[in-house]
Amino acid sequence: MNSETAAPDPLPRPTNPTGHFAMRFSSTPRGARLARRLAGQRLDAWGIPYDCETHHALTLIVAELAANAVRHGRVPGRDFHLALARDATTVRIAVTDTRTEGVPVVATPTDLRDTGRGLLLVEHLADRWDWHARRDGPGKTVWAEYVLPPAAGRPAAAPSCPPSTAAALPM
């Protein structure tokens, strides 16, 4: 797909972002792991604590999109880019790679392969996700949006992070 036929981003970015994070990472498993860890730290700094299901879902989305950029979007010598934006109700995650071919596809549940379930997880966890051709060069951006649940007893603008059910289970 060339820039003349590329569809515009179908959803606007957060209108009044209260937080923004963007960084380039090496297109290696180590780069993907670092992207996930730094995203987790940023989410915690934004008031989405480590021990809540919202944080777990968001870091899993980052992990899957970063892993896909490394596995399917890698061009030797080129990095991938992670951007996070948060407003009062939504966190948007965007991962950009430099490989033009290879359209993101959700695996079918009947497929017997051991890999290829990343976008299925993203589709399940995110409220919206899609991809578009990169506007400023070769490649593509895969993005996902996660709507933050309202907090009990707090204004809807604050994220809700009930304790993870996994933390409450006996070991």
PDB file of C-alpha atoms in Angstrom:
ATOM      1  CA  MET A   1       0.000   0.000   0.000  1.00  0.00           C
ATOM      2  CA  ASN A   2       1.511   3.365  -0.888  1.00  0.00           C
ATOM      3  CA  SER A   3       0.950   6.684   0.845  1.00  0.00           C
ATOM      4  CA  GLU A   4      -1.549   7.811  -1.796  1.00  0.00           C
ATOM      5  CA  THR A   5      -3.890   4.917  -1.073  1.00  0.00           C
ATOM      6  CA  ALA A   6      -3.308   4.675   2.672  1.00  0.00           C
ATOM      7  CA  ALA A   7      -6.481   5.085   4.670  1.00  0.00           C
ATOM      8  CA  PRO A   8      -6.426   7.779   7.338  1.00  0.00           C
ATOM      9  CA  ASP A   9      -6.348   6.733  10.959  1.00  0.00           C
ATOM     10  CA  PRO A  10     -10.035   5.837  11.558  1.00  0.00           C
ATOM     11  CA  LEU A  11     -10.111   6.941  15.201  1.00  0.00           C
ATOM     12  CA  PRO A  12      -8.824  10.217  16.567  1.00  0.00           C
ATOM     13  CA  ARG A  13      -6.061  10.168  19.119  1.00  0.00           C
ATOM     14  CA  PRO A  14      -7.008  11.161  22.667  1.00  0.00           C
ATOM     15  CA  THR A  15      -8.223  14.750  22.489  1.00  0.00           C
ATOM     16  CA  ASN A  16      -6.888  16.006  25.808  1.00  0.00           C
ATOM     17  CA  PRO A  17      -4.043  13.664  26.659  1.00  0.00           C
ATOM     18  CA  THR A  18      -3.093  13.710  30.309  1.00  0.00           C
ATOM     19  CA  GLY A  19      -0.088  11.524  29.555  1.00  0.00           C
ATOM     20  CA  HIS A  20       2.099  10.740  26.594  1.00  0.00           C
ATOM     21  CA  PHE A  21       5.078   8.420  26.167  1.00  0.00           C
ATOM     22  CA  ALA A  22       6.984   7.659  22.970  1.00  0.00           C
ATOM     23  CA  MET A  23      10.265   5.856  22.363  1.00  0.00           C
ATOM     24  CA  ARG A  24      12.126   3.835  19.740  1.00  0.00           C
ATOM     25  CA  PHE A  25      13.358   0.340  20.560  1.00  0.00           C
ATOM     26  CA  SER A  26      15.642  -2.082  18.787  1.00  0.00           C
ATOM     27  CA  SER A  27      13.752  -4.662  16.725  1.00  0.00           C
ATOM     28  CA  THR A  28      14.915  -7.522  18.936  1.00  0.00           C
ATOM     29  CA  PRO A  29      13.281  -9.599  21.673  1.00  0.00           C
ATOM     30  CA  ARG A  30      15.235  -7.492  24.175  1.00  0.00           C
ATOM     31  CA  GLY A  31      13.751  -4.317  22.668  1.00  0.00           C
ATOM     32  CA  ALA A  32      10.228  -5.743  22.896  1.00  0.00           C
ATOM     33  CA  ARG A  33      10.796  -6.731  26.530  1.00  0.00           C
ATOM     34  CA  LEU A  34      12.126  -3.249  27.367  1.00  0.00           C
ATOM     35  CA  ALA A  35       9.125  -1.629  25.645  1.00  0.00           C
ATOM     36  CA  ARG A  36       6.751  -3.695  27.807  1.00  0.00           C
ATOM     37  CA  ARG A  37       8.639  -2.864  31.010  1.00  0.00           C
ATOM     38  CA  LEU A  38       8.850   0.880  30.326  1.00  0.00           C
ATOM     39  CA  ALA A  39       5.181   0.971  29.320  1.00  0.00           C
ATOM     40  CA  GLY A  40       4.330  -0.719  32.626  1.00  0.00           C
ATOM     41  CA  GLN A  41       6.323   1.872  34.551  1.00  0.00           C
ATOM     42  CA  ARG A  42       4.629   4.700  32.664  1.00  0.00           C
ATOM     43  CA  LEU A  43       1.158   3.251  33.309  1.00  0.00           C
ATOM     44  CA  ASP A  44       1.965   3.039  37.024  1.00  0.00           C
ATOM     45  CA  ALA A  45       3.130   6.667  36.986  1.00  0.00           C
ATOM     46  CA  TRP A  46      -0.185   7.609  35.342  1.00  0.00           C
ATOM     47  CA  GLY A  47      -2.133   6.060  38.227  1.00  0.00           C
ATOM     48  CA  ILE A  48      -2.761   2.605  36.769  1.00  0.00           C
ATOM     49  CA  PRO A  49      -0.940   0.518  39.405  1.00  0.00           C
ATOM     50  CA  TYR A  50       0.983  -2.667  38.724  1.00  0.00           C
ATOM     51  CA  ASP A  51      -1.341  -4.920  40.704  1.00  0.00           C
ATOM     52  CA  CYS A  52      -4.590  -4.267  38.829  1.00  0.00           C
ATOM     53  CA  GLU A  53      -6.231  -6.045  35.919  1.00  0.00           C
ATOM     54  CA  THR A  54      -6.239  -2.866  33.813  1.00  0.00           C
ATOM     55  CA  HIS A  55      -2.445  -2.654  34.094  1.00  0.00           C
ATOM     56  CA  HIS A  56      -2.066  -6.343  33.238  1.00  0.00           C
ATOM     57  CA  ALA A  57      -4.293  -6.003  30.162  1.00  0.00           C
ATOM     58  CA  LEU A  58      -2.493  -2.903  28.905  1.00  0.00           C
ATOM     59  CA  THR A  59       0.986  -4.350  29.353  1.00  0.00           C
ATOM     60  CA  LEU A  60      -0.096  -7.546  27.598  1.00  0.00           C
ATOM     61  CA  ILE A  61      -1.354  -5.492  24.643  1.00  0.00           C
ATOM     62  CA  VAL A  62       1.989  -3.635  24.528  1.00  0.00           C
ATOM     63  CA  ALA A  63       3.875  -6.937  24.752  1.00  0.00           C
ATOM     64  CA  GLU A  64       1.937  -8.525  21.889  1.00  0.00           C
ATOM     65  CA  LEU A  65       2.172  -5.510  19.580  1.00  0.00           C
ATOM     66  CA  ALA A  66       5.892  -5.099  20.290  1.00  0.00           C
ATOM     67  CA  ALA A  67       6.544  -8.816  19.756  1.00  0.00           C
ATOM     68  CA  ASN A  68       4.697  -8.655  16.428  1.00  0.00           C
ATOM     69  CA  ALA A  69       6.767  -5.639  15.364  1.00  0.00           C
ATOM     70  CA  VAL A  70       9.934  -7.588  16.135  1.00  0.00           C
ATOM     71  CA  ARG A  71       8.806 -10.841  14.569  1.00  0.00           C
ATOM     72  CA  HIS A  72       6.856  -9.652  11.530  1.00  0.00           C
ATOM     73  CA  GLY A  73       7.927  -6.032  11.014  1.00  0.00           C
ATOM     74  CA  ARG A  74      11.658  -6.245  11.525  1.00  0.00           C
ATOM     75  CA  VAL A  75      14.001  -4.703   9.008  1.00  0.00           C
ATOM     76  CA  PRO A  76      17.682  -5.159   9.975  1.00  0.00           C
ATOM     77  CA  GLY A  77      19.109  -1.940  11.353  1.00  0.00           C
ATOM     78  CA  ARG A  78      15.692  -0.317  11.858  1.00  0.00           C
ATOM     79  CA  ASP A  79      13.909   0.216  15.169  1.00  0.00           C
ATOM     80  CA  PHE A  80      10.241   0.003  16.062  1.00  0.00           C
ATOM     81  CA  HIS A  81       8.410   2.864  17.753  1.00  0.00           C
ATOM     82  CA  LEU A  82       6.055   2.631  20.731  1.00  0.00           C
ATOM     83  CA  ALA A  83       3.689   5.475  21.614  1.00  0.00           C
ATOM     84  CA  LEU A  84       1.276   5.572  24.545  1.00  0.00           C
ATOM     85  CA  ALA A  85      -1.303   8.292  25.089  1.00  0.00           C
ATOM     86  CA  ARG A  86      -3.771   8.557  27.942  1.00  0.00           C
ATOM     87  CA  ASP A  87      -6.715  10.849  28.432  1.00  0.00           C
ATOM     88  CA  ALA A  88      -9.412  10.762  31.102  1.00  0.00           C
ATOM     89  CA  THR A  89     -11.073   7.617  29.743  1.00  0.00           C
ATOM     90  CA  THR A  90      -8.779   5.861  27.262  1.00  0.00           C
ATOM     91  CA  VAL A  91      -5.243   4.574  26.803  1.00  0.00           C
ATOM     92  CA  ARG A  92      -4.069   4.328  23.194  1.00  0.00           C
ATOM     93  CA  ILE A  93      -1.110   2.119  22.280  1.00  0.00           C
ATOM     94  CA  ALA A  94       0.543   2.430  18.872  1.00  0.00           C
ATOM     95  CA  VAL A  95       3.481   0.385  17.594  1.00  0.00           C
ATOM     96  CA  THR A  96       5.102   1.347  14.301  1.00  0.00           C
ATOM     97  CA  ASP A  97       7.527  -0.830  12.350  1.00  0.00           C
ATOM     98  CA  THR A  98       9.300  -0.249   9.039  1.00  0.00           C
ATOM     99  CA  ARG A  99       8.138  -3.239   7.037  1.00  0.00           C
ATOM    100  CA  THR A 100       5.509  -2.509   4.426  1.00  0.00           C
ATOM    101  CA  GLU A 101       4.384  -6.014   3.523  1.00  0.00           C
ATOM    102  CA  GLY A 102       2.622  -8.292   5.967  1.00  0.00           C
ATOM    103  CA  VAL A 103      -0.839  -7.107   6.920  1.00  0.00           C
ATOM    104  CA  PRO A 104      -1.771  -7.872  10.559  1.00  0.00           C
ATOM    105  CA  VAL A 105      -4.246 -10.768  10.656  1.00  0.00           C
ATOM    106  CA  VAL A 106      -6.024 -12.353  13.616  1.00  0.00           C
ATOM    107  CA  ALA A 107      -5.438 -16.126  13.747  1.00  0.00           C
ATOM    108  CA  THR A 108      -8.465 -18.359  13.641  1.00  0.00           C
ATOM    109  CA  PRO A 109      -9.147 -20.257  16.882  1.00  0.00           C
ATOM    110  CA  THR A 110      -9.203 -23.578  15.016  1.00  0.00           C
ATOM    111  CA  ASP A 111      -5.653 -23.111  13.787  1.00  0.00           C
ATOM    112  CA  LEU A 112      -3.344 -25.711  15.364  1.00  0.00           C
ATOM    113  CA  ARG A 113      -0.151 -23.648  15.251  1.00  0.00           C
ATOM    114  CA  ASP A 114       1.714 -22.923  18.481  1.00  0.00           C
ATOM    115  CA  THR A 115       2.144 -19.250  17.560  1.00  0.00           C
ATOM    116  CA  GLY A 116       0.039 -16.537  16.007  1.00  0.00           C
ATOM    117  CA  ARG A 117      -2.379 -15.807  18.842  1.00  0.00           C
ATOM    118  CA  GLY A 118      -1.066 -12.320  19.719  1.00  0.00           C
ATOM    119  CA  LEU A 119      -3.626 -10.326  17.773  1.00  0.00           C
ATOM    120  CA  LEU A 120      -6.372 -12.616  19.049  1.00  0.00           C
ATOM    121  CA  LEU A 121      -5.383 -11.538  22.576  1.00  0.00           C
ATOM    122  CA  VAL A 122      -5.255  -7.887  21.517  1.00  0.00           C
ATOM    123  CA  GLU A 123      -8.695  -8.195  19.913  1.00  0.00           C
ATOM    124  CA  HIS A 124     -10.068  -9.708  23.122  1.00  0.00           C
ATOM    125  CA  LEU A 125      -8.467  -7.206  25.533  1.00  0.00           C
ATOM    126  CA  ALA A 126      -8.700  -3.937  23.591  1.00  0.00           C
ATOM    127  CA  ASP A 127     -11.923  -2.068  22.940  1.00  0.00           C
ATOM    128  CA  ARG A 128     -10.712  -1.146  19.437  1.00  0.00           C
ATOM    129  CA  TRP A 129      -7.682  -1.990  17.342  1.00  0.00           C
ATOM    130  CA  ASP A 130      -6.620  -1.628  13.736  1.00  0.00           C
ATOM    131  CA  TRP A 131      -3.634  -0.784  11.596  1.00  0.00           C
ATOM    132  CA  HIS A 132      -2.714   1.720   8.907  1.00  0.00           C
ATOM    133  CA  ALA A 133       0.208   2.362   6.601  1.00  0.00           C
ATOM    134  CA  ARG A 134       2.900   4.573   8.053  1.00  0.00           C
ATOM    135  CA  ARG A 135       2.537   8.142   6.818  1.00  0.00           C
ATOM    136  CA  ASP A 136       6.160   9.269   7.024  1.00  0.00           C
ATOM    137  CA  GLY A 137       7.958   6.340   5.431  1.00  0.00           C
ATOM    138  CA  PRO A 138       7.724   2.634   4.783  1.00  0.00           C
ATOM    139  CA  GLY A 139       5.994   0.459   7.327  1.00  0.00           C
ATOM    140  CA  LYS A 140       2.790   0.262   9.300  1.00  0.00           C
ATOM    141  CA  THR A 141       1.319   1.237  12.634  1.00  0.00           C
ATOM    142  CA  VAL A 142      -0.791  -1.182  14.647  1.00  0.00           C
ATOM    143  CA  TRP A 143      -2.787   0.534  17.373  1.00  0.00           C
ATOM    144  CA  ALA A 144      -5.160  -0.479  20.138  1.00  0.00           C
ATOM    145  CA  GLU A 145      -7.381   1.506  22.460  1.00  0.00           C
ATOM    146  CA  TYR A 146      -8.404   0.419  25.931  1.00  0.00           C
ATOM    147  CA  VAL A 147     -11.263   2.249  27.637  1.00  0.00           C
ATOM    148  CA  LEU A 148     -10.528   2.661  31.325  1.00  0.00           C
ATOM    149  CA  PRO A 149     -13.272   1.412  33.645  1.00  0.00           C
ATOM    150  CA  PRO A 150     -14.796   4.039  35.962  1.00  0.00           C
ATOM    151  CA  ALA A 151     -13.633   3.835  39.558  1.00  0.00           C
ATOM    152  CA  ALA A 152     -16.157   2.963  42.222  1.00  0.00           C
ATOM    153  CA  GLY A 153     -16.894   6.077  44.263  1.00  0.00           C
ATOM    154  CA  ARG A 154     -14.568   8.236  42.131  1.00  0.00           C
ATOM    155  CA  PRO A 155     -15.214  10.437  39.132  1.00  0.00           C
ATOM    156  CA  ALA A 156     -15.336   8.613  35.792  1.00  0.00           C
ATOM    157  CA  ALA A 157     -12.088  10.346  34.766  1.00  0.00           C
ATOM    158  CA  ALA A 158     -10.018   8.277  37.211  1.00  0.00           C
ATOM    159  CA  PRO A 159      -9.021   4.734  36.213  1.00  0.00           C
ATOM    160  CA  SER A 160     -10.501   1.868  38.162  1.00  0.00           C
ATOM    161  CA  CYS A 161      -8.077  -0.753  39.283  1.00  0.00           C
ATOM    162  CA  PRO A 162      -9.700  -3.346  41.456  1.00  0.00           C
ATOM    163  CA  PRO A 163      -7.183  -5.841  42.798  1.00  0.00           C
ATOM    164  CA  SER A 164      -6.380  -8.618  40.381  1.00  0.00           C
ATOM    165  CA  THR A 165      -8.346 -11.788  40.973  1.00  0.00           C
ATOM    166  CA  ALA A 166      -5.128 -13.737  40.486  1.00  0.00           C
ATOM    167  CA  ALA A 167      -3.625 -11.993  43.528  1.00  0.00           C
ATOM    168  CA  ALA A 168      -6.531 -13.154  45.689  1.00  0.00           C
ATOM    169  CA  LEU A 169      -6.192 -16.831  44.802  1.00  0.00           C
ATOM    170  CA  PRO A 170      -4.341 -19.100  47.240  1.00  0.00           C
ATOM    171  CA  MET A 171      -1.033 -20.421  46.037  1.00  0.00           C
TER     172      MET A 171
END
